[in-house]
XYZ file of C-alpha atoms in Angstrom:
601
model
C 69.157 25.336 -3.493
C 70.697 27.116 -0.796
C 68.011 24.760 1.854
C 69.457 21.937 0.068
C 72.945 22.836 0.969
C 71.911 23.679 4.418
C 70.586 20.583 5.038
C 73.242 18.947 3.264
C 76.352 20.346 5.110
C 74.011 19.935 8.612
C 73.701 16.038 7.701
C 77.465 15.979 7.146
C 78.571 17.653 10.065
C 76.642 14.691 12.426
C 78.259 12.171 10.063
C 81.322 13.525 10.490
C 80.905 14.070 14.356
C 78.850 11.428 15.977
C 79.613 13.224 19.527
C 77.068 16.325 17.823
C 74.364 13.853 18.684
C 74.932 14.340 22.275
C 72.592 18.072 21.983
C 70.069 15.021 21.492
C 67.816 14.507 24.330
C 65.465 11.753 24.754
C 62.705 11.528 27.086
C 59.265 10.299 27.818
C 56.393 10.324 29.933
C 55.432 7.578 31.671
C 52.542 7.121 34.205
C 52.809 10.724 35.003
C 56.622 10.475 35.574
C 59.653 11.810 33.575
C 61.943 8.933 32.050
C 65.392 10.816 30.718
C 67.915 9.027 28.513
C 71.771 10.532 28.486
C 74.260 8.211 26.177
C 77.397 7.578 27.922
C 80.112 9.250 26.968
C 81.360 8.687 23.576
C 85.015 8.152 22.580
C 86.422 11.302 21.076
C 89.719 11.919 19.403
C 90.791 9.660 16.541
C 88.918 6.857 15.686
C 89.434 2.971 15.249
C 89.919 1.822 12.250
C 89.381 -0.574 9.573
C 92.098 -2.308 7.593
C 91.891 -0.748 4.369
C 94.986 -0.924 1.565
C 94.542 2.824 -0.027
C 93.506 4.454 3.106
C 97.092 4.859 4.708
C 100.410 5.838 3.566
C 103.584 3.615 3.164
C 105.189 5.665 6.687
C 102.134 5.210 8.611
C 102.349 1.765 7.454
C 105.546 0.727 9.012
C 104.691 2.924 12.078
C 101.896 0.611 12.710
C 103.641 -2.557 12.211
C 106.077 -1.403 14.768
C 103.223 -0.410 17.083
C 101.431 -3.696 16.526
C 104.613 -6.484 17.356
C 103.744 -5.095 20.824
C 100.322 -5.554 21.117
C 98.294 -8.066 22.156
C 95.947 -9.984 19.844
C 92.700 -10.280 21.368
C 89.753 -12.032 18.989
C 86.292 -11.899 19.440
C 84.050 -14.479 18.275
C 80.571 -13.568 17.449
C 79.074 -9.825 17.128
C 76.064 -10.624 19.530
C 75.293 -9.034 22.594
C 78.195 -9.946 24.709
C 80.910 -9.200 21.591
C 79.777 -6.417 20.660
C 79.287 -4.860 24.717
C 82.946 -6.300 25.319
C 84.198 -4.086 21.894
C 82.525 -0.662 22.735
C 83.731 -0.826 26.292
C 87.343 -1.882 25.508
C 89.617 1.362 25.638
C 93.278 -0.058 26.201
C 95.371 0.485 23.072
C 97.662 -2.330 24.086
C 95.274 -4.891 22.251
C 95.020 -5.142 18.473
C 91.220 -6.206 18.040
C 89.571 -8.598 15.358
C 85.807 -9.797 15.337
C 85.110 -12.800 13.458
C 82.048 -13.536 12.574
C 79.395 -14.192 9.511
C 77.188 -11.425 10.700
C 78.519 -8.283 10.162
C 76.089 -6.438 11.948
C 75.022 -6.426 15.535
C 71.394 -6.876 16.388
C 68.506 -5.991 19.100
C 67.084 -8.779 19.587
C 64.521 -7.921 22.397
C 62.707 -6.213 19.505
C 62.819 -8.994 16.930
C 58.938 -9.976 17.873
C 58.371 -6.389 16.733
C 59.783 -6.971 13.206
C 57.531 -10.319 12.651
C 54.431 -8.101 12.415
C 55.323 -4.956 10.616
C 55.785 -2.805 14.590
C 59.555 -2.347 13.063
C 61.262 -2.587 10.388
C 64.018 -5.112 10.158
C 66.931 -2.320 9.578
C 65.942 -0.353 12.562
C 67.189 -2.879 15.014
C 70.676 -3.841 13.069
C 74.034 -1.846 13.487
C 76.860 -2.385 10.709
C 79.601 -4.067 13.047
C 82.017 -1.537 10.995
C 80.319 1.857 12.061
C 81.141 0.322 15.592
C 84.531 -0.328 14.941
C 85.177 2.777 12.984
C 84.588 4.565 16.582
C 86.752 2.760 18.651
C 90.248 4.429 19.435
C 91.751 1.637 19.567
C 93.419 -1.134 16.873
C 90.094 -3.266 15.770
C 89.371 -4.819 12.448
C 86.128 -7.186 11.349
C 86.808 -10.361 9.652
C 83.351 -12.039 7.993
C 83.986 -15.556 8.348
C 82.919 -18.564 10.496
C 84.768 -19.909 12.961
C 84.520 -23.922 12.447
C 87.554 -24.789 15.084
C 89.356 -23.698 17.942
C 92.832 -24.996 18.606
C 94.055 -24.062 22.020
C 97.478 -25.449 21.868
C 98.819 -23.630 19.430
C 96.735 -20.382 19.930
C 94.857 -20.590 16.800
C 91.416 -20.589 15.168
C 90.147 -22.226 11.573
C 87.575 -19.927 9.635
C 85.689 -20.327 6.771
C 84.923 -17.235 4.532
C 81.016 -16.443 4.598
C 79.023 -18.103 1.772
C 77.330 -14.822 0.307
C 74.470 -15.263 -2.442
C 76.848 -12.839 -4.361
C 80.097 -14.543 -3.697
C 81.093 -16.146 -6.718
C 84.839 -16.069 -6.101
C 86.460 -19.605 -6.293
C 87.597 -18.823 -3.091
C 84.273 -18.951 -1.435
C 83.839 -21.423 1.609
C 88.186 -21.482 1.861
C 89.644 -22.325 4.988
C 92.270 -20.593 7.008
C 93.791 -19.707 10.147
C 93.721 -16.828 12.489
C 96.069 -16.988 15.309
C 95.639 -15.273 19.117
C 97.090 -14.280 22.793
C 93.689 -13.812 23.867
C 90.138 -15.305 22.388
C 86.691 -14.403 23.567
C 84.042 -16.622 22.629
C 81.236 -15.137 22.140
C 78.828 -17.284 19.524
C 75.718 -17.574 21.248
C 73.553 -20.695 20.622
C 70.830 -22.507 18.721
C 67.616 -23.350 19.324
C 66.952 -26.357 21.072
C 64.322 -28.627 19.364
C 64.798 -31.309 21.756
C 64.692 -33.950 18.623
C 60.917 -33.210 18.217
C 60.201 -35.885 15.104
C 59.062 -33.486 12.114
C 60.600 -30.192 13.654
C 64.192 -29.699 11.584
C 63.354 -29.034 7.638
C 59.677 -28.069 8.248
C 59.008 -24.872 6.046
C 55.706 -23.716 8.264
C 57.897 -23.715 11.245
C 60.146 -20.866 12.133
C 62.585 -20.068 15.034
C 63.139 -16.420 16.287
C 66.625 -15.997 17.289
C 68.124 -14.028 13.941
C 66.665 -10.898 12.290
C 66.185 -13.344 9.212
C 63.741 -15.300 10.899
C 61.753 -12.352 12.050
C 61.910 -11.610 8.296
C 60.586 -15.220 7.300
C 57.588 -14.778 9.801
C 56.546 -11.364 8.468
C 56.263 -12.437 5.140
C 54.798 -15.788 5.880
C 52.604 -13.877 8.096
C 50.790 -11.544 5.495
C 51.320 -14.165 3.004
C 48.984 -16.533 4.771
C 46.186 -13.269 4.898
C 46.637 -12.777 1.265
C 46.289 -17.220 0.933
C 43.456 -17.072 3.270
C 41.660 -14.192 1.120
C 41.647 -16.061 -2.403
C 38.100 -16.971 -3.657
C 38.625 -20.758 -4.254
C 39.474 -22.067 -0.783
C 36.674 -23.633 1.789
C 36.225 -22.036 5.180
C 37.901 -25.222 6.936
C 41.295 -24.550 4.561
C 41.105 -21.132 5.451
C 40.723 -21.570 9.333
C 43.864 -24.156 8.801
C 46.167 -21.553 7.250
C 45.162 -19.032 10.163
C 45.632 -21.112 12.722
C 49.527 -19.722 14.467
C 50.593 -22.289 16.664
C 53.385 -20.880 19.284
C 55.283 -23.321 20.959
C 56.845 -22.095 24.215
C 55.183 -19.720 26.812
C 58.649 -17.807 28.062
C 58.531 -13.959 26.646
C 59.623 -14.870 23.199
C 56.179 -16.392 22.553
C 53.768 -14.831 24.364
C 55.285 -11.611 22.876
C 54.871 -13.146 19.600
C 50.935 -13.924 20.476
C 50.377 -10.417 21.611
C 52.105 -8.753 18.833
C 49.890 -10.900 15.906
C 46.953 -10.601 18.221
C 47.155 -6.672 18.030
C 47.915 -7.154 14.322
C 44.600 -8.925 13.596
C 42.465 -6.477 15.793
C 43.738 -3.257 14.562
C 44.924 -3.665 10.835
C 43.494 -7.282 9.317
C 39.983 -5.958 10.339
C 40.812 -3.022 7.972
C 42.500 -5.307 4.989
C 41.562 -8.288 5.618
C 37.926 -8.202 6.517
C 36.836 -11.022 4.954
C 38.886 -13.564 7.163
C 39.537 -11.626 10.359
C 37.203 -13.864 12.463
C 38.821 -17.070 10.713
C 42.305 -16.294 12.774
C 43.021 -18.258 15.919
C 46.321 -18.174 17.989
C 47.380 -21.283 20.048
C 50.056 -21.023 22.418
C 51.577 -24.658 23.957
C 53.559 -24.390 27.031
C 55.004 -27.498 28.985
C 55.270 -26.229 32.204
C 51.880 -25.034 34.131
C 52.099 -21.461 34.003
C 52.733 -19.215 30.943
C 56.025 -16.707 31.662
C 56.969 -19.186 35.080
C 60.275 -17.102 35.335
C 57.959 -14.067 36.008
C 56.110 -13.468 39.729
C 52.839 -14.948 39.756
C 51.008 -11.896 39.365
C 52.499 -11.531 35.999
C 51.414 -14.947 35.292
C 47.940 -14.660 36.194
C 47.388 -11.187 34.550
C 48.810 -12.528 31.341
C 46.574 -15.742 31.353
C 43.639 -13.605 31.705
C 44.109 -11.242 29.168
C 44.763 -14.195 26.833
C 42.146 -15.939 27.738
C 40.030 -12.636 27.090
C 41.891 -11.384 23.692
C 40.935 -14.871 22.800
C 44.282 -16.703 22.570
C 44.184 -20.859 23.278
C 46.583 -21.349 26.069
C 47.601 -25.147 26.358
C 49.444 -25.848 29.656
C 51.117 -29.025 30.416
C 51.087 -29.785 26.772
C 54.224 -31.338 24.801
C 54.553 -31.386 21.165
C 55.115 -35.127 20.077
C 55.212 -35.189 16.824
C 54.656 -32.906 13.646
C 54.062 -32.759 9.903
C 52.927 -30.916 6.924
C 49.825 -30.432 7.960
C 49.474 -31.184 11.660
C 51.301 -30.897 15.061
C 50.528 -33.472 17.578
C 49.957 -32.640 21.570
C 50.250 -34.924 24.437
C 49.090 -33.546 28.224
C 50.891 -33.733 31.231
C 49.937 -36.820 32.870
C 47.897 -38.734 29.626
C 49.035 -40.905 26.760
C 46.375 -39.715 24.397
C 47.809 -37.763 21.693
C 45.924 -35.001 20.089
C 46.909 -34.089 16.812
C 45.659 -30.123 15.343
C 45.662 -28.964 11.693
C 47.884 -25.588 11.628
C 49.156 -22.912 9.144
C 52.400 -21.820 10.786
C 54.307 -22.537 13.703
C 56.645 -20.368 15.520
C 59.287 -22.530 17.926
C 60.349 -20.777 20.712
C 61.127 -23.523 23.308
C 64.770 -22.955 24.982
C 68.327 -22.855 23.295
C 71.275 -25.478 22.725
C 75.162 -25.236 22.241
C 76.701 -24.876 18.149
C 78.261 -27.213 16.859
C 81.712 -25.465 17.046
C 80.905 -25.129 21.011
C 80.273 -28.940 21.621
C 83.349 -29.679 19.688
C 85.255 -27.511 21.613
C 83.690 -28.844 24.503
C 84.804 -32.439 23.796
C 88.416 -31.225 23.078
C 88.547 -29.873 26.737
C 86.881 -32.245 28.726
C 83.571 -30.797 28.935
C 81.626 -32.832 26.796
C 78.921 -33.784 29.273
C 77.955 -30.335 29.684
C 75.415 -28.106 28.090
C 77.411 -25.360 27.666
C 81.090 -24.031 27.792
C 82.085 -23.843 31.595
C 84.022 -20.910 32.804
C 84.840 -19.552 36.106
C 84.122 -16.594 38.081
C 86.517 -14.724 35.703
C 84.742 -15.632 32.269
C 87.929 -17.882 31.970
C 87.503 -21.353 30.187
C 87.591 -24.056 32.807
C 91.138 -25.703 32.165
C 92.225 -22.820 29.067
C 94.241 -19.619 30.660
C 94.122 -17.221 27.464
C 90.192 -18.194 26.644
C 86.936 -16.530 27.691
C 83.559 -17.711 27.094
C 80.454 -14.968 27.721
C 76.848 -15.183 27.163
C 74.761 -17.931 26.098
C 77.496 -19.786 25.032
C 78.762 -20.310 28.484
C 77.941 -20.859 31.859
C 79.718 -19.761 35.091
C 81.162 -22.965 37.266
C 80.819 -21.403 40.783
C 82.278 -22.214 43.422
C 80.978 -23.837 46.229
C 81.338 -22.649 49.642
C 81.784 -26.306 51.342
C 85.035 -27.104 48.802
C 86.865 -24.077 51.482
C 85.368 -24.203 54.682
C 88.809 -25.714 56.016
C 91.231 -23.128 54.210
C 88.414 -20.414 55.080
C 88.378 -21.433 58.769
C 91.826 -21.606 58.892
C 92.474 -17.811 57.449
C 89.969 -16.926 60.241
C 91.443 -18.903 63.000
C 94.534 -16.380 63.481
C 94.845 -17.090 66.579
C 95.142 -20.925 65.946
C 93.078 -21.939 68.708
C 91.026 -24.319 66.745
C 87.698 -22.432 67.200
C 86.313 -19.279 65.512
C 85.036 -15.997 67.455
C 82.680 -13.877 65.764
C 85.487 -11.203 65.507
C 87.702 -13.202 63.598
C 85.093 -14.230 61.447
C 84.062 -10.726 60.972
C 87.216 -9.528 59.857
C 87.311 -12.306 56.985
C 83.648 -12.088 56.054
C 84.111 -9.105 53.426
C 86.773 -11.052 51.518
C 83.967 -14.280 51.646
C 80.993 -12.378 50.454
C 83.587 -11.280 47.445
C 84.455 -14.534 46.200
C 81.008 -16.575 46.731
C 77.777 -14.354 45.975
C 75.958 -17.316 46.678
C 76.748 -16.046 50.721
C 74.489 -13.039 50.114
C 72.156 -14.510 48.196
C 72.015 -17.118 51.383
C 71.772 -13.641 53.861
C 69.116 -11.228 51.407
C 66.670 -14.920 51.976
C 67.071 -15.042 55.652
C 66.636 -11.220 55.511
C 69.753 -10.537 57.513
C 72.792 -8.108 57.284
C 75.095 -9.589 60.032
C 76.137 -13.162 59.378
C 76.596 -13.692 62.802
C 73.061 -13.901 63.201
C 72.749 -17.562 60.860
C 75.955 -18.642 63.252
C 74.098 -17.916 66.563
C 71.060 -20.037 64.903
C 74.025 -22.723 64.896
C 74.420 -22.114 68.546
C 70.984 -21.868 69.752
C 70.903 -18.228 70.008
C 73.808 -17.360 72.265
C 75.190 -14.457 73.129
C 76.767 -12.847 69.780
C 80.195 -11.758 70.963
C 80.216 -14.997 73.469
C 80.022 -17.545 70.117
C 82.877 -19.997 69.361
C 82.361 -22.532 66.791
C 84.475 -25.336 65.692
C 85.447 -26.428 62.526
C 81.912 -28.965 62.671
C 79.693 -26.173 63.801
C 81.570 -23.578 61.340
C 81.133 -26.212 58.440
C 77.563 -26.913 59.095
C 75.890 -23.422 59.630
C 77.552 -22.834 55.762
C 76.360 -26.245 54.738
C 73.058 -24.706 53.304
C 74.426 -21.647 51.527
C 75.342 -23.521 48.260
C 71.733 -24.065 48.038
C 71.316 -20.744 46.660
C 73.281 -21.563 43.680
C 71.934 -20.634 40.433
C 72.973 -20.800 37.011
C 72.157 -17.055 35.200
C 69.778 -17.182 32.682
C 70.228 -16.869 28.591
C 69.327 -13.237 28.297
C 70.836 -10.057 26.397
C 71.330 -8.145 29.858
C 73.370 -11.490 30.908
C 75.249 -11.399 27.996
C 75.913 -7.086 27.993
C 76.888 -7.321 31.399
C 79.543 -9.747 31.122
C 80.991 -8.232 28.181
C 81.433 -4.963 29.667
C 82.769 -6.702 32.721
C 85.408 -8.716 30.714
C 86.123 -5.189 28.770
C 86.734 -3.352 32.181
C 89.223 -6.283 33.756
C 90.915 -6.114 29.920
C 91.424 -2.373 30.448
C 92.981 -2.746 33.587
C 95.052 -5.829 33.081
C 98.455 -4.674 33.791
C 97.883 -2.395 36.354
C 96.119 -5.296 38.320
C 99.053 -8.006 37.858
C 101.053 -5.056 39.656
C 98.642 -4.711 42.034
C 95.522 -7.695 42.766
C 92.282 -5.687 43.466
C 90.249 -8.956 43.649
C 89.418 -11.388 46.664
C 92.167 -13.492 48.642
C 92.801 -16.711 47.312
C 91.476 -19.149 49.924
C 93.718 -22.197 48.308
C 97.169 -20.583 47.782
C 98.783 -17.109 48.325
C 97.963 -13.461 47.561
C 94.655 -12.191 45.497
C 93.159 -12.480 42.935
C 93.495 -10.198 40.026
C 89.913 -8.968 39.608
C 86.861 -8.923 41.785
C 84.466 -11.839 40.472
C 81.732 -11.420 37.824
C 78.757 -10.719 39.680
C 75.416 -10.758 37.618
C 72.881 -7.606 38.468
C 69.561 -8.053 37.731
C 67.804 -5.052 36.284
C 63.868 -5.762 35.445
C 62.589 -7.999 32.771
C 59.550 -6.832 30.462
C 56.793 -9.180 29.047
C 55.065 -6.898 26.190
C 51.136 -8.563 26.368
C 50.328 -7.054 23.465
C 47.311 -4.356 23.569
C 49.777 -1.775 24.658
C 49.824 -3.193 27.659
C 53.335 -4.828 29.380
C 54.359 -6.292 32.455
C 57.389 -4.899 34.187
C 59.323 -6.854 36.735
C 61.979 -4.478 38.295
C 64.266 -4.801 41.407
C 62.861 -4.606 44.847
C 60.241 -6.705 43.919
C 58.080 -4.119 42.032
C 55.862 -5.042 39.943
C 53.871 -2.892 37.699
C 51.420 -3.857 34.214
C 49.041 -1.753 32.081
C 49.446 1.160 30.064
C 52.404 2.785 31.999
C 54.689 -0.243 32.134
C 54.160 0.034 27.847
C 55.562 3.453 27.795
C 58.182 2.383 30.076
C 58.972 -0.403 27.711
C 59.459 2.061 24.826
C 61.765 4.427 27.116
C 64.108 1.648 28.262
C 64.540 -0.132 24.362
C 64.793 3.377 22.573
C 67.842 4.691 25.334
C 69.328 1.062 24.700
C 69.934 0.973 21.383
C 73.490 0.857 20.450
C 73.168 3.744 18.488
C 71.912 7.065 18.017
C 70.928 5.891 14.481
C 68.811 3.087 15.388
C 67.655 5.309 18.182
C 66.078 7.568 15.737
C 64.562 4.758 13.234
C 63.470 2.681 15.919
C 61.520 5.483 17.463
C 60.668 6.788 13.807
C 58.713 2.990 13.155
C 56.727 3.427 16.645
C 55.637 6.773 15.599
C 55.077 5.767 11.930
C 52.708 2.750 13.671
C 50.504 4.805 15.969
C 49.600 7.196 12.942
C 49.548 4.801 9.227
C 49.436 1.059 11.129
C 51.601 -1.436 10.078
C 53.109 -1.935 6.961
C 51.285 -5.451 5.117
C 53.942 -5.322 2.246
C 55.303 -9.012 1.681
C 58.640 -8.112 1.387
């Protein structure tokens, strides 16, 4: 008994105190090098809290009222990647807090190919959106509901309560209103079938974008094993039901492929030996190259080892048409179509806007687009008081060429109507801050001084002796907008620019006091923040194997055995939790010595 209460009182003291799991250190070896994980510092003191009726007193009542007529409303839309980054980093108490969304959970979604074949389980990866909020110091409730509208004008958005399987209230599905000083839109998107003929409605063909599709694929997984197993079926039915058709060669699905592959070799030979050589994984990709937004060694390494772990890569290959039983192919180039029996499909081709985006969209002016347009700021394009991050949204940059007058005329102090490279110099900082595309333009040429593209513009005279007119000025920044590029859909997109948005909401007022961002070109004074600027950090393509390729800044590239154990180090330090932490790394470890779990549940 007394173990029991040991254990008992040890288990409550880390509930009680999360910051006790900071004695916790994580680390692993990798390649013969140390990887160390410290979590950031974790809000101590009181914490946020959740609207609850019998939790407070009638005084502390009224003392919050009074505190909250002053506060700001600020509500966040979605509790994805880019919501949930923006919550944890907020830290001003000025700003009462809701999150609105049907999920109430946050999930990791890097590891959802993990969960489709038994790696980890589906609870590992998923963080109650309350125990988040329940840390905060600050004023932040969770509403589960859907947001179906946004009305700008009168600072308002229409939700829909959640439609639960449990929910038998009258109320269910009942509309109402939720009003705002500040809204960040942060809803993600949908997959993108491109109006494929057969796709929508299908039930062999999943997406993977929500921890309930990586639920649907496990159990259709195993179920097609236990299918393929039965004693009545012909050997051409059961090479149909193992045939797993991937469509889309980015990481999603060749992840995917390498995580089923592995599944086959090291547990379906065990359980399933009567159909392991029956199983054979397609993958169809559009473009010519597998993982294209990878370098090219990536690419070839990982068409290789396909092509040796026997996986049928299709390149140039678009899916025409589908049905119950088949999926029909046309190549690059041909307009014969080939049509392929198949047991599953997994779709995993690109991503669209929601519905509630494109109407938005259309209520704006953007409806043309493909997604929500913001500026450098995260601010809706045309809407003071909204944001828009992650997938969602897309940053509107600027364009160099749209202020080369007001630039050259900033420069030109002296008004003489030409610029010397030390005016230009002097100015240059302030230009680099408010169009990255400038550096981008510089790290290409492999330059630090952009004095050396101007004396390009003047045949390679003398530095100091340069002088270029307005012309010359314009056209040695004509090609600069060239490196232009939109950021891609990813999680470290999305975290980034909700931390960012967190930071500039933290320091809001001090910065209307006093503008720490770049000069505005068109107009007077500054700015109030510096821009959003995107850092890239690495991207990993697991190849299944226990092998992964790493791409990481500085154009490194490493894949094998070390880049795996990398792979683990990174996702286990970025969960959001020390929980999931601990279950995450619990399921690797509970892999590598019992396999996977081929329950069908």
């Amino acid at each position: 008994m007394r173990s029991f209460n040991f254990f008992g009182r040890f288990a409550s003291a880390f509930h009680d105190y999360p910051s006790l799991s900071k004695i916790i250190v994580v680390s692993t070896v990798s390649g013969g090098s140390l990887i160390a994980y410290a979590e950031a510092s974790t809000n101590n003191g009181n914490r946020g809290h959740v609207s609850h009726a019998d939790a407070i007193t009638s005084n502390s009542i009224a003392h919050a009222d009074a505190n909250t007529s002053k506060k700001k409303k600020v509500v966040v839309l979605g509790t994805g990647w880019a919501g949930i980054s923006f919550l944890k980093n907020l830290k001003n108490p000025m700003y009462e807090v809701e999150v609105v969304s049907p999920r109430n959970f946050f999930v990791f979604t890097p590891l959802l190919p993990s969960v489709t074949c038994g790696k980890v389980e589906a609870r590992s990866i998923v963080e109650p959106i309350r125990n988040i909020i329940r840390k905060k110091n600050i004023d932040a409730s969770y509403c589960e509901a859907e947001c179906i509208r946004i009305d700008p004008a009168n600072k308002k958005i229409y939700c829909r309560t959640a439609r639960t399987a449990i929910n038998t209230n009258s109320k269910q599905g009942e509309e109402f209103a939720i009003g705002y000083d500040y809204l960040i839109i942060a809803v993600g998107a949908q997959v993108n079938t491109f109006n494929t003929p057969g796709v929508e409605g299908n039930s062999s063909w999943f997406f993977e974008q929500e921890i309930e599709d990586a639920q649907k694929i496990r159990r259709n997984v195993i179920e097609s094993f236990e299918k393929a197993s039965l004693p009545n079926l012909s050997e051409e039915e059961r090479k149909k039901i193992l045939h797993f058709v991937v469509v889309g060669g980015g990481p999603t699905g060749v992840e995917f492929s390498g995580e089923l592959r592995d599944f086959v070799n090291q547990d379906v030979l065990k359980l399933y030996p009567t159909v392991q050589h029956l199983v054979k994984i397609t993958v169809i990709e559009a473009t010519d190259h597998i993982l294209n937004m990878f370098d090219k060694r990536i690419t070839t390494f990982a068409e290789g080892k396909f092509l040796r772990d026997d996986i049928d890569v299709k390149l140039g290959s678009m899916v025409t048409k589908i049905s119950e039983n088949e999926i029909s192919t046309r190549a690059k180039g041909s307009d014969k179509t080939t049509s392929t029996p198949y047991g599953m499909v997994l779709w995993s081709t690109g991503i669209g806007s929601r519905p509630l985006i494109r109407e938005f969209m259309k209520q704006i002016g953007q409806g043309n687009r493909r997604a929500l347009a913001t500026d450098e700021w995260l601010r809706v394009e045309g809407c003071d008081n909204i944001y828009a991050l992650g997938d969602c949204a897309t940053i509107n940059q600027r364009k160099v060429v749209e202020d080369i007058a007001e630039i050259f005329k900033r420069a030109d102090k002296d008004n003489s109507g030409t610029l010397r490279v030390k005016e230009f110099r002097e100015i240059m900082k302030d230009v680099i801050a408010r169009y990255p595309q400038v550096k981008l333009y510089m790290q290409s040429k492999r330059v630090r001084d952009f004095v050396d593209i101007l004396t390009e513009a003047k045949g390679n005279a003398a530095k100091e002796k340069i002088e270029l007119s307005i012309e010359e000025f314009k056209s040695a920044l004509s090609v600069v907008d060239s490196k232009m590029k939109n950021l891609p859909a990813t999680a470290q997109v999305a975290n980034q620019q909700g931390a960012y948005l967190a930071k500039c909401f933290n320091r809001m007022e001090e910065c209307e006091k006093n503008p720490e961002g770049p000069p505005r070109f068109r107009g007077t004074g500054r700015h109030r923040f510096q821009p959003f600027r995107y850092r890239h950090l690495g991207q990993f393509a697991p190849l299944g194997g226990e092998k992964t390729a790493a791409q990481l800044p500085g154009d490194w590239v490493s894949i094998g055995h070390s880049s795996q154990w990398l792979w683990y180090s990174i996702y286990a330090s970025k969960q959001v939790s020390w929980r999931t932490r601990a279950l995450v790394v619990s399921d690797w470890i509970r892999r590598f010595i019992f396999g996977r779990d081929a329950s069908g549940i």
